Amino acid sequence: MINDYSNWFANLARAYSFKLSGGLIKQRIHDFQVDEILSFEPDGEGENVFLQIRKSGVNTDEVVKILSKFCGVPRMDIGYAGLKDKNAVTTQWFSVRLPGKKEFNWYLLENENINLLNITKNRKKLKKGTIKKNKFIIYIRGVRLEDIEDSMKYIAVQGVPNYFGEQRFGREGRNIMKLSDFFARKTKVSKTQRGILLSTARSFLFNEVLSQRVSENSWNKALPDDVFMFSNGSSIFSANSEENLQLRIDRNEISPTAVLFGKYKKTSLSLSSIEMRVIDENRWISEGLIAFGVELSRRKLKVVPQNVQCKEDDDGVEVKFDLPSGSYATTVLREILS
């Protein structure tokens, strides 16, 4: 275990050597925009009010607190599909469980940070992960179209390593540094913070495995002990020597995966040699995850941005693309910006 993780994310291996000098993101809050697209349509009925909110300057948890106070309901009665950044303009859905005929003037929620876009209902609470995709609009200042367009076109075909983004680990990796005391049960944390730290631990191990695969130029290659996942779903399968797996990877039909470590299930497939090595090198994390009862799962090593567009104006380039739930726009941009 090391004591300083401030440069850990920056040192993760990169797949490409673009690394355009200059190019600044998030210089203004409107430079980074995210629109969340759910994987289902609310049915318009039921006791859960669904609110589509555009926010800036507040994170998802802060909106949950506002809704809890406004409605007089416990936080457990409020649902959301995913976490959205504070320092961006983001659109996302929230659900509020309101049994009976309780009605509110929801537009009283609006202020300089929150705008209400849509109100409907659904029979079930909004669950985490029920996102089809996120649509990004990112303004990169200090670059020209010719600096970035070819790189983005290449990435739109070849994809990028599907790292968990830097924000997952806290400023300068501080969430990683909290894990030692957390796993030793030396600190008491809230249920929300507990979930954040367990996610940090699994994401750290995943990124370590992926970084080694990128260093070996195998993050987008089929290895004999790999487990694969369909690009448009979450079903997994192990390698079959009779299949042309590499062709399917190149066509973006499937991707190799790495483990999101936890307790083995009967249906769990075996770990690769790289995964075993990373887990063994970080026993203080892997053993902590097992002690907390987290179940093993998997995540794609490769993600391909969709609907990529680039447009120039006087001060930089506007880049648009879509990513599936759980993938990070910043991991796309780190492949092209220094």
mmCIF file of C-alpha atoms in Angstrom, residues 113-278:
data_model
loop_
_atom_site.group_PDB
_atom_site.id
_atom_site.type_symbol
_atom_site.label_atom_id
_atom_site.label_comp_id
_atom_site.label_asym_id
_atom_site.label_seq_id
_atom_site.Cartn_x
_atom_site.Cartn_y
_atom_site.Cartn_z
ATOM 1 C CA ASN A 113 -29.263 26.000 -10.064
ATOM 2 C CA ILE A 114 -32.351 23.872 -10.769
ATOM 3 C CA ASN A 115 -34.834 23.872 -13.659
ATOM 4 C CA LEU A 116 -37.738 21.461 -13.917
ATOM 5 C CA LEU A 117 -38.132 20.041 -17.433
ATOM 6 C CA ASN A 118 -40.719 17.293 -17.101
ATOM 7 C CA ILE A 119 -43.108 15.730 -14.578
ATOM 8 C CA THR A 120 -44.692 12.287 -14.868
ATOM 9 C CA LYS A 121 -45.363 9.195 -12.762
ATOM 10 C CA ASN A 122 -44.324 5.556 -12.621
ATOM 11 C CA ARG A 123 -45.395 2.501 -10.654
ATOM 12 C CA LYS A 124 -41.841 1.686 -9.561
ATOM 13 C CA LYS A 125 -39.114 3.764 -7.954
ATOM 14 C CA LEU A 126 -36.258 4.864 -10.219
ATOM 15 C CA LYS A 127 -33.372 2.451 -9.677
ATOM 16 C CA LYS A 128 -29.656 3.033 -10.051
ATOM 17 C CA GLY A 129 -28.242 1.910 -13.366
ATOM 18 C CA THR A 130 -31.456 2.240 -15.388
ATOM 19 C CA ILE A 131 -29.737 4.479 -17.934
ATOM 20 C CA LYS A 132 -29.562 3.653 -21.632
ATOM 21 C CA LYS A 133 -26.901 6.265 -22.345
ATOM 22 C CA ASN A 134 -25.588 9.704 -21.492
ATOM 23 C CA LYS A 135 -25.329 12.371 -24.206
ATOM 24 C CA PHE A 136 -22.346 14.708 -23.794
ATOM 25 C CA ILE A 137 -21.659 18.163 -25.181
ATOM 26 C CA ILE A 138 -18.155 19.287 -24.217
ATOM 27 C CA TYR A 139 -16.457 22.517 -25.161
ATOM 28 C CA ILE A 140 -12.668 22.272 -25.516
ATOM 29 C CA ARG A 141 -11.039 25.695 -25.467
ATOM 30 C CA GLY A 142 -7.740 26.613 -27.075
ATOM 31 C CA VAL A 143 -7.841 24.065 -29.919
ATOM 32 C CA ARG A 144 -8.843 24.103 -33.583
ATOM 33 C CA LEU A 145 -10.997 21.610 -35.435
ATOM 34 C CA GLU A 146 -8.019 20.177 -37.338
ATOM 35 C CA ASP A 147 -6.271 19.495 -34.002
ATOM 36 C CA ILE A 148 -8.945 17.169 -32.737
ATOM 37 C CA GLU A 149 -11.278 15.946 -35.493
ATOM 38 C CA ASP A 150 -9.125 13.074 -36.801
ATOM 39 C CA SER A 151 -8.455 11.803 -33.269
ATOM 40 C CA MET A 152 -12.166 11.759 -32.450
ATOM 41 C CA LYS A 153 -12.992 9.977 -35.722
ATOM 42 C CA TYR A 154 -10.386 7.325 -34.904
ATOM 43 C CA ILE A 155 -11.724 6.844 -31.388
ATOM 44 C CA ALA A 156 -15.287 6.589 -32.758
ATOM 45 C CA VAL A 157 -14.162 3.428 -34.590
ATOM 46 C CA GLN A 158 -11.498 1.952 -32.296
ATOM 47 C CA GLY A 159 -12.903 2.917 -28.898
ATOM 48 C CA VAL A 160 -10.992 3.781 -25.726
ATOM 49 C CA PRO A 161 -10.081 1.963 -22.499
ATOM 50 C CA ASN A 162 -13.200 1.980 -20.322
ATOM 51 C CA TYR A 163 -11.527 3.400 -17.209
ATOM 52 C CA PHE A 164 -13.559 4.608 -14.272
ATOM 53 C CA GLY A 165 -13.113 8.383 -14.357
ATOM 54 C CA GLU A 166 -10.892 10.354 -12.025
ATOM 55 C CA GLN A 167 -13.889 11.827 -10.188
ATOM 56 C CA ARG A 168 -14.715 8.316 -8.941
ATOM 57 C CA PHE A 169 -11.702 8.461 -6.633
ATOM 58 C CA GLY A 170 -12.116 11.893 -5.066
ATOM 59 C CA ARG A 171 -9.883 14.913 -5.397
ATOM 60 C CA GLU A 172 -6.239 13.793 -5.666
ATOM 61 C CA GLY A 173 -7.307 10.197 -4.971
ATOM 62 C CA ARG A 174 -8.447 10.948 -1.424
ATOM 63 C CA ASN A 175 -11.178 8.295 -1.463
ATOM 64 C CA ILE A 176 -8.496 5.648 -2.067
ATOM 65 C CA MET A 177 -6.558 6.888 0.948
ATOM 66 C CA LYS A 178 -9.694 6.530 3.099
ATOM 67 C CA LEU A 179 -10.019 2.823 2.296
ATOM 68 C CA SER A 180 -7.450 1.546 4.800
ATOM 69 C CA ASP A 181 -9.274 2.940 7.852
ATOM 70 C CA PHE A 182 -12.640 2.054 6.307
ATOM 71 C CA PHE A 183 -11.775 -1.620 5.806
ATOM 72 C CA ALA A 184 -10.177 -1.756 9.275
ATOM 73 C CA ARG A 185 -13.529 -0.454 10.662
ATOM 74 C CA LYS A 186 -11.687 2.463 12.265
ATOM 75 C CA THR A 187 -14.100 5.056 10.944
ATOM 76 C CA LYS A 188 -17.880 5.251 10.965
ATOM 77 C CA VAL A 189 -19.411 6.316 7.681
ATOM 78 C CA SER A 190 -22.928 6.911 6.401
ATOM 79 C CA LYS A 191 -24.640 4.403 4.142
ATOM 80 C CA THR A 192 -24.042 6.734 1.192
ATOM 81 C CA GLN A 193 -20.340 7.118 2.011
ATOM 82 C CA ARG A 194 -20.033 3.353 2.513
ATOM 83 C CA GLY A 195 -21.319 2.791 -1.020
ATOM 84 C CA ILE A 196 -18.932 5.401 -2.414
ATOM 85 C CA LEU A 197 -15.904 3.803 -0.736
ATOM 86 C CA LEU A 198 -16.814 0.260 -1.819
ATOM 87 C CA SER A 199 -17.251 1.527 -5.389
ATOM 88 C CA THR A 200 -13.891 3.292 -5.116
ATOM 89 C CA ALA A 201 -12.223 0.033 -4.061
ATOM 90 C CA ARG A 202 -13.660 -2.018 -6.924
ATOM 91 C CA SER A 203 -12.978 0.739 -9.444
ATOM 92 C CA PHE A 204 -9.352 0.999 -8.281
ATOM 93 C CA LEU A 205 -8.731 -2.713 -8.891
ATOM 94 C CA PHE A 206 -10.500 -2.579 -12.257
ATOM 95 C CA ASN A 207 -8.435 0.397 -13.428
ATOM 96 C CA GLU A 208 -5.230 -1.332 -12.316
ATOM 97 C CA VAL A 209 -6.105 -4.413 -14.387
ATOM 98 C CA LEU A 210 -7.087 -2.295 -17.392
ATOM 99 C CA SER A 211 -3.918 -0.198 -17.157
ATOM 100 C CA GLN A 212 -1.807 -3.355 -17.305
ATOM 101 C CA ARG A 213 -3.786 -4.553 -20.335
ATOM 102 C CA VAL A 214 -3.273 -1.170 -22.037
ATOM 103 C CA SER A 215 0.464 -1.303 -21.268
ATOM 104 C CA GLU A 216 0.609 -4.730 -22.906
ATOM 105 C CA ASN A 217 -1.581 -3.564 -25.839
ATOM 106 C CA SER A 218 -4.139 -6.246 -25.005
ATOM 107 C CA TRP A 219 -7.080 -4.164 -23.725
ATOM 108 C CA ASN A 220 -8.832 -4.685 -27.073
ATOM 109 C CA LYS A 221 -7.446 -8.172 -27.762
ATOM 110 C CA ALA A 222 -8.864 -11.622 -27.021
ATOM 111 C CA LEU A 223 -6.670 -13.513 -24.547
ATOM 112 C CA PRO A 224 -7.091 -17.247 -23.803
ATOM 113 C CA ASP A 225 -8.362 -16.738 -20.232
ATOM 114 C CA ASP A 226 -10.634 -13.770 -20.987
ATOM 115 C CA VAL A 227 -14.297 -13.348 -20.122
ATOM 116 C CA PHE A 228 -16.274 -11.364 -22.696
ATOM 117 C CA MET A 229 -19.362 -9.168 -22.625
ATOM 118 C CA PHE A 230 -21.703 -8.161 -25.423
ATOM 119 C CA SER A 231 -21.277 -4.498 -26.343
ATOM 120 C CA ASN A 232 -25.011 -3.810 -26.219
ATOM 121 C CA GLY A 233 -25.724 -5.683 -22.984
ATOM 122 C CA SER A 234 -24.339 -7.223 -19.813
ATOM 123 C CA SER A 235 -24.346 -10.962 -20.598
ATOM 124 C CA ILE A 236 -20.924 -12.587 -20.215
ATOM 125 C CA PHE A 237 -19.311 -15.684 -21.685
ATOM 126 C CA SER A 238 -15.892 -17.333 -21.663
ATOM 127 C CA ALA A 239 -13.630 -17.856 -24.656
ATOM 128 C CA ASN A 240 -14.275 -20.627 -27.147
ATOM 129 C CA SER A 241 -11.347 -21.488 -29.397
ATOM 130 C CA GLU A 242 -13.714 -22.179 -32.273
ATOM 131 C CA GLU A 243 -15.051 -18.620 -32.304
ATOM 132 C CA ASN A 244 -13.412 -15.725 -34.117
ATOM 133 C CA LEU A 245 -13.445 -13.548 -31.016
ATOM 134 C CA GLN A 246 -10.958 -10.985 -32.260
ATOM 135 C CA LEU A 247 -13.059 -10.219 -35.322
ATOM 136 C CA ARG A 248 -16.077 -9.642 -33.082
ATOM 137 C CA ILE A 249 -14.031 -7.313 -30.854
ATOM 138 C CA ASP A 250 -12.827 -5.380 -33.900
ATOM 139 C CA ARG A 251 -16.429 -5.060 -35.078
ATOM 140 C CA ASN A 252 -17.371 -3.714 -31.611
ATOM 141 C CA GLU A 253 -19.811 -6.573 -31.076
ATOM 142 C CA ILE A 254 -18.126 -7.781 -27.873
ATOM 143 C CA SER A 255 -15.451 -6.602 -25.456
ATOM 144 C CA PRO A 256 -13.030 -8.340 -23.101
ATOM 145 C CA THR A 257 -13.872 -7.632 -19.461
ATOM 146 C CA ALA A 258 -12.095 -7.161 -16.172
ATOM 147 C CA VAL A 259 -13.375 -8.108 -12.767
ATOM 148 C CA LEU A 260 -15.234 -5.819 -10.386
ATOM 149 C CA PHE A 261 -13.942 -7.753 -7.428
ATOM 150 C CA GLY A 262 -16.033 -9.265 -4.647
ATOM 151 C CA LYS A 263 -17.369 -12.573 -3.357
ATOM 152 C CA TYR A 264 -17.558 -15.390 -5.878
ATOM 153 C CA LYS A 265 -20.965 -16.626 -6.965
ATOM 154 C CA LYS A 266 -21.716 -20.067 -8.336
ATOM 155 C CA THR A 267 -22.063 -18.485 -11.764
ATOM 156 C CA SER A 268 -18.759 -16.561 -11.523
ATOM 157 C CA LEU A 269 -16.205 -17.375 -14.198
ATOM 158 C CA SER A 270 -12.541 -17.794 -13.303
ATOM 159 C CA LEU A 271 -10.129 -14.872 -13.026
ATOM 160 C CA SER A 272 -7.369 -14.216 -15.535
ATOM 161 C CA SER A 273 -3.705 -14.246 -14.592
ATOM 162 C CA ILE A 274 -3.548 -10.428 -14.760
ATOM 163 C CA GLU A 275 -6.603 -10.110 -12.520
ATOM 164 C CA MET A 276 -5.153 -12.556 -10.009
ATOM 165 C CA ARG A 277 -1.885 -10.624 -9.932
ATOM 166 C CA VAL A 278 -3.572 -7.274 -9.293
#
